[in-house]
Coordinates of C-alpha atoms in Angstrom, one line a residue:
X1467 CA 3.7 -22.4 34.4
X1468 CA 1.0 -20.1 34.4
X1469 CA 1.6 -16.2 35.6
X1470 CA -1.0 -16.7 38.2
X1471 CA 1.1 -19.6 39.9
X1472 CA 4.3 -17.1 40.0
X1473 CA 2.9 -14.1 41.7
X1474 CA -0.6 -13.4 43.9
X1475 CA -1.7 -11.1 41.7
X1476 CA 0.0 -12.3 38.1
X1477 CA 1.4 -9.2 37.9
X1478 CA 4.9 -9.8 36.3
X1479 CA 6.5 -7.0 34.1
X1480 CA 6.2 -7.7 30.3
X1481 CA 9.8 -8.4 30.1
X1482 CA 9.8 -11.1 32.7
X1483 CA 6.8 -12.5 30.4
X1484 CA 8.9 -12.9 27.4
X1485 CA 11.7 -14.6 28.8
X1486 CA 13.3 -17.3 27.1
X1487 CA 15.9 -20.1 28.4
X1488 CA 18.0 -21.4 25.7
X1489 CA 17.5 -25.3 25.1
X1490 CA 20.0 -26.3 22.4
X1491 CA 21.0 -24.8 18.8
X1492 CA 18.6 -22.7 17.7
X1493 CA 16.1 -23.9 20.3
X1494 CA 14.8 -21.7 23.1
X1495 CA 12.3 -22.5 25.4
X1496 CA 9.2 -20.0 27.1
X1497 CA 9.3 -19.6 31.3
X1498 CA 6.1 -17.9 31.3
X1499 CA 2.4 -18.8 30.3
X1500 CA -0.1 -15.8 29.7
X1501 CA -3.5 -17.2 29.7
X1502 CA -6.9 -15.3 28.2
X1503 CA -10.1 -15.9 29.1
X1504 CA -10.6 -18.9 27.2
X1505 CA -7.7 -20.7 29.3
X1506 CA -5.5 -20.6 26.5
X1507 CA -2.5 -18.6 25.5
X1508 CA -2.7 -15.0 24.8
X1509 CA -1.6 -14.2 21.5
X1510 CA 0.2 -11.6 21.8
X1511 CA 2.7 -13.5 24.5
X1512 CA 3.3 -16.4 21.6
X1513 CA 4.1 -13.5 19.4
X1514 CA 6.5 -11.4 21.3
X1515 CA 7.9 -14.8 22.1
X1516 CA 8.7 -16.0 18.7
X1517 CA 9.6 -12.9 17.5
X1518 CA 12.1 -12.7 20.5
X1519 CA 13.0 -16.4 19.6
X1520 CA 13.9 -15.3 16.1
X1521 CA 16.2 -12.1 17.1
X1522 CA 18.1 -14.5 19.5
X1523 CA 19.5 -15.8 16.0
X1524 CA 19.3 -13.0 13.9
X1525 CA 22.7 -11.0 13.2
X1526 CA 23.4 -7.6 14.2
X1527 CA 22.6 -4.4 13.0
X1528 CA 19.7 -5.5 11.1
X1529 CA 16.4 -4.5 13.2
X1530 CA 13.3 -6.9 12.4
X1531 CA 11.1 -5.2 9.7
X1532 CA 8.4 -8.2 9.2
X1533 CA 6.6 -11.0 10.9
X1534 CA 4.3 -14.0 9.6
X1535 CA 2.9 -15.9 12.3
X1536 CA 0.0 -18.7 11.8
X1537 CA -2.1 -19.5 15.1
X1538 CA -2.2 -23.5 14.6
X1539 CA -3.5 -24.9 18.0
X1540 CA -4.2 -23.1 21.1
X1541 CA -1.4 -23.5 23.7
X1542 CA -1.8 -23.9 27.1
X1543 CA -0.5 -21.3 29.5
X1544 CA 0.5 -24.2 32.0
X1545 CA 2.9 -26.3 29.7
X1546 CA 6.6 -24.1 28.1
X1547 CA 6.6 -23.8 24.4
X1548 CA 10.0 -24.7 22.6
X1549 CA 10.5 -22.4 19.5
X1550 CA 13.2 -24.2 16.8
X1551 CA 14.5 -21.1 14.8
X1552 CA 16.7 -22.3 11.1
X1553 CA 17.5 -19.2 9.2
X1554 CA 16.1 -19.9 6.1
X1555 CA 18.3 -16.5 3.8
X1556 CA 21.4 -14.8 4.7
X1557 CA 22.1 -12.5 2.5
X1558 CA 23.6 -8.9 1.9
X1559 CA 20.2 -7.0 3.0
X1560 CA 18.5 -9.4 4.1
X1561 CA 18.0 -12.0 7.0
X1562 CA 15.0 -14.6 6.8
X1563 CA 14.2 -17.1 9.3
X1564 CA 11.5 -19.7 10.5
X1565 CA 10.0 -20.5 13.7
X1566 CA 8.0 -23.1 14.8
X1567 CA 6.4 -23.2 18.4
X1568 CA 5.8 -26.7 19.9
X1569 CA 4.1 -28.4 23.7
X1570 CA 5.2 -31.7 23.2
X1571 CA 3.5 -33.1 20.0
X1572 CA 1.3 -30.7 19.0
X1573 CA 2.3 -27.7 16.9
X1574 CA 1.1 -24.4 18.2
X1575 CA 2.5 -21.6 15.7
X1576 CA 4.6 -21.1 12.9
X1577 CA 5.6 -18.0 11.8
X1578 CA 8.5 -16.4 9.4
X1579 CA 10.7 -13.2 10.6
X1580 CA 12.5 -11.2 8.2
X1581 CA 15.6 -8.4 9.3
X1582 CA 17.0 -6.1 7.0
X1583 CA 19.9 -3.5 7.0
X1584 CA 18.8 -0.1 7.0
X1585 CA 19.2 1.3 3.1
X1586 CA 18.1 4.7 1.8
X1587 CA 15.2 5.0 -0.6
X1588 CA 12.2 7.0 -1.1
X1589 CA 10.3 7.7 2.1
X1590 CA 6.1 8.7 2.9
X1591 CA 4.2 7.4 5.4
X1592 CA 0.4 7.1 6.8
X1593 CA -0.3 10.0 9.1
X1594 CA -1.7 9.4 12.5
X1595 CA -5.3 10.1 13.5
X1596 CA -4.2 11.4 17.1
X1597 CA -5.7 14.5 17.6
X1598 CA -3.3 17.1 18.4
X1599 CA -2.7 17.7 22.5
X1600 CA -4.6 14.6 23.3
X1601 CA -2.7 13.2 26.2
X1602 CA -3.0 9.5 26.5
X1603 CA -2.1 9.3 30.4
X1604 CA -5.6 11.1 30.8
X1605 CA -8.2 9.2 29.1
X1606 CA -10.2 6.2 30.3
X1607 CA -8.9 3.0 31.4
X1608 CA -11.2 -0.4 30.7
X1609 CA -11.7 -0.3 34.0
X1610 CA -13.8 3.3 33.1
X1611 CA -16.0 1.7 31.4
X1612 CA -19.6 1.1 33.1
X1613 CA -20.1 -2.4 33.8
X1614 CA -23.5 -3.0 32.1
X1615 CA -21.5 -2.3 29.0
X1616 CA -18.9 -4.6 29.9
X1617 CA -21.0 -7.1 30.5
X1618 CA -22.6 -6.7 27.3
X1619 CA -19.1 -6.5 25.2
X1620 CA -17.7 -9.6 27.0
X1621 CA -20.9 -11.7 25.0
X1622 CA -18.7 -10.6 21.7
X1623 CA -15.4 -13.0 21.9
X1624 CA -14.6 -12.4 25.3
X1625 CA -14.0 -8.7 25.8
X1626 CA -14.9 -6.7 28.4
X1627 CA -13.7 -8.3 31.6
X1628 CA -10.0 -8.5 30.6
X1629 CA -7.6 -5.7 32.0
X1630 CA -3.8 -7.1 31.2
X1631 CA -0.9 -5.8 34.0
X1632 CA 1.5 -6.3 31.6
X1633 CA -0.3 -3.3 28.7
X1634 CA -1.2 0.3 29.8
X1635 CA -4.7 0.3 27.7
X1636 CA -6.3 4.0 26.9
X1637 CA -9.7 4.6 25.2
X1638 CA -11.0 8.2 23.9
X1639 CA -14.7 8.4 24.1
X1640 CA -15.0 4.9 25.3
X1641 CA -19.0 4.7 25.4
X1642 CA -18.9 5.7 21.2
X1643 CA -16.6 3.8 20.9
X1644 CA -17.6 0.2 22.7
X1645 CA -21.2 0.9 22.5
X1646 CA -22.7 -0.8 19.4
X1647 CA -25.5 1.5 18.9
X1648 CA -22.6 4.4 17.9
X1649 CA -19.6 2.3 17.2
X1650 CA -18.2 1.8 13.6
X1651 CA -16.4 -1.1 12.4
X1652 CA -12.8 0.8 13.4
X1653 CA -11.4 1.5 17.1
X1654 CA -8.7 3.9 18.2
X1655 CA -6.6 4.0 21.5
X1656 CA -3.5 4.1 22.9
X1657 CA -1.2 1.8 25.0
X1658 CA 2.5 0.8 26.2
X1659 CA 4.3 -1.2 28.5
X1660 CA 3.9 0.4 31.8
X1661 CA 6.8 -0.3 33.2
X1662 CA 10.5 1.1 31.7
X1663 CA 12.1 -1.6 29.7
X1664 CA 16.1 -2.1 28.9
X1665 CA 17.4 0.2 26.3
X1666 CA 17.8 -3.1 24.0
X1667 CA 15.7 -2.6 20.6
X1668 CA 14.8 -6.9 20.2
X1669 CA 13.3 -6.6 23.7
X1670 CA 11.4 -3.7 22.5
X1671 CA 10.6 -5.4 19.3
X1672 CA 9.3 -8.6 20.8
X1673 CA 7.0 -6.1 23.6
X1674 CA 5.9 -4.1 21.1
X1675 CA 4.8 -8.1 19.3
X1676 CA 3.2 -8.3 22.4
X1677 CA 1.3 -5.0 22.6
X1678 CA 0.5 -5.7 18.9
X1679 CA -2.6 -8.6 20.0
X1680 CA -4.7 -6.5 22.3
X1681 CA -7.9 -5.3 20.9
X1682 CA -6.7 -5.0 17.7
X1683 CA -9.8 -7.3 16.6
X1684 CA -12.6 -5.4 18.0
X1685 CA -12.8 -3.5 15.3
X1686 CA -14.7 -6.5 13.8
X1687 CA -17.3 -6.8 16.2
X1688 CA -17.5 -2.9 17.4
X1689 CA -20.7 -2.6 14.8
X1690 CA -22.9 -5.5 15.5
X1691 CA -22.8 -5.5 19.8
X1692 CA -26.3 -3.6 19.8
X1693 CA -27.6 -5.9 17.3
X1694 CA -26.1 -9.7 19.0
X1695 CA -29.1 -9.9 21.8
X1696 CA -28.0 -12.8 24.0
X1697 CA -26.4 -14.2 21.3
X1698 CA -22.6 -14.7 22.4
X1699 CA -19.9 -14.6 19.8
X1700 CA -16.6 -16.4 19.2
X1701 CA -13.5 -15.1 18.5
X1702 CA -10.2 -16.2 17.7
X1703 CA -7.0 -15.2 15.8
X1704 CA -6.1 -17.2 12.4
X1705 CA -2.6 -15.4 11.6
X1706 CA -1.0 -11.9 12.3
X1707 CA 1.3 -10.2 10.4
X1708 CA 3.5 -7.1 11.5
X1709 CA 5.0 -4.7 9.4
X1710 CA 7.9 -3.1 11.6
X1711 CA 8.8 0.3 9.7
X1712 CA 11.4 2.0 12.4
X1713 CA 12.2 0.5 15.7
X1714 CA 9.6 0.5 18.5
X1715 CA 9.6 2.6 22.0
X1716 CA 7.4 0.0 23.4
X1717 CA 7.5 1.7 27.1
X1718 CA 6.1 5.1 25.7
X1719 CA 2.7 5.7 24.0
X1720 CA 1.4 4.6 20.8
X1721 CA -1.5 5.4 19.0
X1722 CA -3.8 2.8 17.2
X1723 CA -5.9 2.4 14.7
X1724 CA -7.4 -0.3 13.5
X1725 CA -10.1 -0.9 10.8
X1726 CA -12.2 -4.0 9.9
X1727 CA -11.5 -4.1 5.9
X1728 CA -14.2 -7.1 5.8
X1729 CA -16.1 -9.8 7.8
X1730 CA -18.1 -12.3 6.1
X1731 CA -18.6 -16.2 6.4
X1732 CA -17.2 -16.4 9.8
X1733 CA -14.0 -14.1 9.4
X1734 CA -13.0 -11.0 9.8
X1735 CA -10.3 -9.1 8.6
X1736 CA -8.7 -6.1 10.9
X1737 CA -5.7 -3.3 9.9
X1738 CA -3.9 -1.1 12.3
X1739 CA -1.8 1.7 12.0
X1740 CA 0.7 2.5 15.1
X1741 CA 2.3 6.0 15.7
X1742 CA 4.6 7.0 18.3
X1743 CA 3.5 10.5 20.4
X1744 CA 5.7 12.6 17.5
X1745 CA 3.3 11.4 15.3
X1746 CA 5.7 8.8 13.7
X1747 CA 4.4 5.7 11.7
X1748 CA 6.0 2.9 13.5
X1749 CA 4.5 -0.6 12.0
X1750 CA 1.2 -1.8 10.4
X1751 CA -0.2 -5.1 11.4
X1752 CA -3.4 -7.2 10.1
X1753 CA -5.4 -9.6 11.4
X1754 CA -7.4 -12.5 10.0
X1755 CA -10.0 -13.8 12.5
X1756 CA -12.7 -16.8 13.1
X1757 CA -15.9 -15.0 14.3
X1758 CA -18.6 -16.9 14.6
X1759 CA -21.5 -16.9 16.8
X1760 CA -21.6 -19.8 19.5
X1761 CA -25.2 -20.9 19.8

């Protein structure tokens, strides 16, 4: 079932999105289809599901600290994914475990999670970009963003039109930013889950999965809008990856930023690096990408 068919307006809270019902041993099936533009499955809702999938079966007291996920098909909002989870290492640090996402007959994801007790060891991290005092509740929204350009963004995989309910989305200096005449090939922003969620750190973890899909990819396309014309461009994620180094506050701001480290021969490769308001490295994630043009 598709979020427009349970609500007028889609409008669900991300926590209702990632909902799971269990369906046998190590089998838990998705309530909720998140659709994107192209009529397919957001990504983000098939990672914040698996991942959630995963910590169903994970012991506790070790927090998620990595995720593998391959896109293999696109899935269809309209039809519930089953995710089969079979822990694949138990061991004294370290918990491993596979899950494959299926509609029907056709395989739509596969990814690996790994969990980990909390051990001391040496400790540096990337420092956030954030300028200091700049307060995310204040800057522009998508929907502050001038419809010509808009228009023009959404030729470049799809962007543009899409506002998500579910993510609190903030730009600085959107028109530099978006507009390919100024952009570069990196993007920064904030965003969270605008509702509060439950203090419970896998729900977190699987929102913050979630989050972890939106825009994270225009970083590959920001340099070449002024130069596409009319020429439309597709887009579409090959496999994610999330590198989760302390647990996420997904209902309170982070700060993104994501470069493109290469595109070439119809991919693109995009890196992010998310901090919490104090400034705190949170997780790294990459992206591999098809981008090709469509004509």
């Amino acid at each position: 079932m598709s979020t427009t068919d349970l609500t007028p307006d889609g409008a669900i809270t991300l926590a209702d999105r990632l909902q799971l019902k269990p369906a046998g041993p190590g089998r838990w099936r998705s309530l909720h289809g998140d659709a994107n533009q192209n009529g397919r499955s957001y990504g983000g809702q098939l990672l914040g599901q698996a991942l959630r999938a995963a910590l169903m079966e994970a012991p506790e007291g070790r927090p998620p600290t990595m995720m593998q996920f391959l896109f293999l098909q696109g899935a269809m909002p309209d039809q519930p994914i089953v995710f089969d989870v079979k822990r694949l290492q138990d061991g004294k640090r370290f918990t491993s475990l596979h899950v494959r996402g299926a509609q029907g007959e056709r395989t739509v994801l596969d990814a690996q999670v790994s969990c980990a007790l909390p051990l001391p060891g040496p400790a540096h991290a990337e420092v956030s970009l954030a300028p200091a005092g700049e307060r995310p509740e204040a800057l522009p929204t998508l929907d502050d963003v001038p419809p010509a350009l808009r228009d023009q963004i959404a030729l470049m995989g799809g962007y543009g039109r899409d506002c998500n309910a579910a993510i609190d989305f903030r730009m600085p200096d959107p028109l530099r930013q978006l507009d390919g005449a100024t952009a570069r090939p990196h993007f920064r922003y904030w965003m969270k889950v605008p509702q509060a969620l439950p203090d419970n750190p896998h729900l977190h973890a699987a929102a913050f999965a979630y989050l972890s899909d939106w825009w994270l990819n225009y970083c590959i396309l920001a340099p070449h809008l002024s130069r596409a014309g009319e020429r439309g461009m597709y887009i579409a994620s090959l496999n994610h990856a999330l590198w989760l180094h302390a647990p996420p506050r997904s209902d309170r701001w982070l700060h993104v930023h994501a470069v493109c480290a290469h595109a070439a021969h119809g991919r693109g490769l995009a890196i992010a690096q998310y901090h919490d308001e104090d400034g705190r490295h949170i997780a790294t994630a990459t992206q591999d990408c098809l981008v090709t043009h469509t004509d």
